[in-house]
Amino acid sequence: MSEPLFGLMMDYPLTVTQIMRHAERVYPNGEIVSVTADNPNHRCTYSEMFARARKLANVLDALGVKRGDRVATLAWNDYRHMELYYAIQCSGFVCHTINPRLFPDQVEYIVNHAEDQYIFVDKLVFPLIEKLAPVFETVKGIVVLTDEANMPDTALDNVHCYETLLADASDVFDWPELDEREACALCYTSGTTGHPKGVLYSHRSTVIHAFGANGGESIGFRNHDSVLPVVPMFHVNAWAVPYCTLMVGSKLVFPGPKMGDGETLANLINAEKVTIALGVPTVWLGLLKHLQDSGKTVETLERTVVGGSACPIAIMDAFREQYGVETIHAWGMTEMSPLGTINLPPRGFEELSPEQQSALRAKQGRPAFGVEMKIVDDDGNELPWDGVAFGRLKVRGPWICSAYYKRNDTDAHDADGWFDTGDVATMDTMGVMQITDRAKDVIKSGGEWISSIDLENVAMSHPDVAEAAVIGVPHEKWAERPLLVIVPKPGKSPTAGDILKHFEGKIANWWMPDDVQFVDELPHTATGKISKLNLRKQFADYKLPSTAA
Ligand code: AMP
């Protein structure tokens, strides 16, 4: 019997504390610019931010927070949220980020399920928490992220002012040594059915994910980058921006509560010389509209990273052709920290025809190293990577959740440890993945599947269309057929015939939507994605012309 020979390398813990120590030592003058409810132009350095994080750690200690306790944040992207990320996580507590746009009953469930001890809340979100305070079961106090002059009036006991707490605290703090497997952050996914489910990130998974996201064939932040994360810090750790940027000393530009405001984003990009911005497609629709209306440009912006839902090709084309900005399409999910795939142009991309380039750009990209993927049919048999076969996408790897927090009633993981993403996808011969749908959004017509994302892409390339969504509606003969729902651009009123003509030659005939309906706006989820669930509810009584009695 031969014995394994173990390596002789250091067992160096992969913790968020190490990212902090590195950033403070190597990049003390790293810049952080924030828009907040109480200051439209706050500026500080990494070193000032970490000094305040140490004060905050003393405050948390004095409040009696214990190792492993959950501390909730309901906050926008700004320097205070960064302080919370680092002070909570490096103290050995769990930073539980909550989306302020969730319905109150979801916030109630999440806070009680997580057993949060304290809630740190943005001044603008305080009214929501104030109303819910009586139903929270474990919360000992609420801290409002502002100064004394801006504190809201409240009849609640145990409401503190963040700046006052910090002012009285020492900025000397000995960070504890942590086990890399300890939890550092918690984020609930707002599933469309049932209660939200908690994903509990560890220090180790967070650091490995940040290495993965910071690689050359990945998002790859650079020291010279000025980074605008429009992806919220309350949703999947802002795609690791708070960690990756600090590893390399990039400048951070935080839009605070102005995330959805195209004008603020354009002004920040130009004033702070932003080189890379990250967000969901709807955010970029707002920015592009503002640029088109105002005639402004975004000269310094080199790249946008777009994910969260399929990025319409029309957005990528507008960024590239009109503003010289490359769009990098990425796919991931809360359960994956979130990075799964990223679509950087492969070798030989320049030689492809414009049509081939466009088709490739629409895909979600190749898996980052660290994410193992497979597609399977309904019986769990693996399907070929030929770009044609599509099936349920399963993943595994060191930054993918192995179970949901305090839940054993889900069947997302199989016996071999693969996690079922709930997405349906193809994989091509070059390892490039393309999502065709969420499994529950896929349209099944006569036993064959129609991709709603492909149809939405064609609709979005029509010049009069601002936003488009496709849902399946019941059909007697085919079981389901696609219905296209359109928001026209302001001042435009295309007909159904105009829109459908635009589809001719671009899709198989049997994929042609059976009808087009026009609406003023589409329902969105709390994270800015089109809510197909609510759209289906909205059209629950709708009958296709061919099936209407
Ligand atoms: P969440 O956990 O809220 O971030 O949602 C994750 C889900 O968003 C994924 O399972 C996909 O269905 C969807 N998603 C994320 N990125 C993309 C993308 N680039 N294209 C299509 N769908 C995406």
XYZ file of C-alpha atoms in Angstrom, residues 16 56 60 65-76 78-99 110 114-121 145 162 178 182-188 198-203 206 232-238 242-243 334 405:
74
model
C -12.289 38.392 4.406
C -17.877 49.886 14.226
C -20.829 45.810 17.770
C -23.081 40.779 19.365
C -21.563 37.287 19.636
C -19.559 35.056 17.271
C -21.798 33.703 14.490
C -24.652 36.145 15.228
C -26.487 37.585 12.244
C -26.479 41.365 11.836
C -28.803 42.675 9.152
C -28.288 45.545 6.733
C -30.955 47.255 4.632
C -28.791 49.718 2.806
C -27.769 51.079 -0.572
C -22.104 53.414 -0.155
C -19.085 53.662 2.155
C -21.146 52.912 5.281
C -22.311 49.642 3.777
C -18.651 48.805 3.090
C -17.836 49.510 6.750
C -20.644 47.161 7.756
C -19.473 44.418 5.384
C -15.944 44.455 6.802
C -16.648 45.171 10.488
C -19.356 42.496 10.760
C -17.564 39.805 8.769
C -14.081 40.337 10.187
C -15.518 40.287 13.741
C -16.753 36.734 13.141
C -20.407 37.799 12.730
C -22.599 37.275 9.680
C -23.527 40.214 7.486
C -27.106 39.522 6.480
C -27.907 41.793 3.551
C -31.615 42.393 2.965
C -33.167 43.914 -0.131
C -36.292 36.782 6.567
C -32.202 34.502 10.247
C -32.687 35.488 13.911
C -31.032 38.832 13.277
C -29.748 40.581 16.421
C -29.381 44.119 15.109
C -30.573 45.882 11.980
C -28.552 48.633 10.329
C -30.900 50.544 8.094
C -27.214 54.907 8.921
C -24.854 55.312 13.423
C -11.205 33.165 12.170
C -16.982 30.246 9.365
C -19.962 32.020 7.823
C -19.408 35.647 6.825
C -22.524 36.645 4.885
C -26.126 35.617 4.354
C -28.420 36.496 1.461
C -31.948 35.194 0.848
C -31.012 31.716 2.791
C -27.599 31.224 1.190
C -24.867 31.282 3.840
C -21.457 32.214 2.411
C -18.250 31.252 4.200
C -15.029 33.279 4.393
C -16.035 34.325 -0.528
C -26.682 46.285 -5.163
C -24.666 45.360 -2.101
C -27.906 43.912 -0.693
C -28.039 41.289 -3.449
C -25.357 38.574 -3.698
C -22.549 40.746 -2.334
C -22.745 43.135 -5.288
C -16.580 44.901 -2.396
C -13.938 42.145 -2.210
C -27.354 33.937 -5.330
C -29.743 27.888 5.756
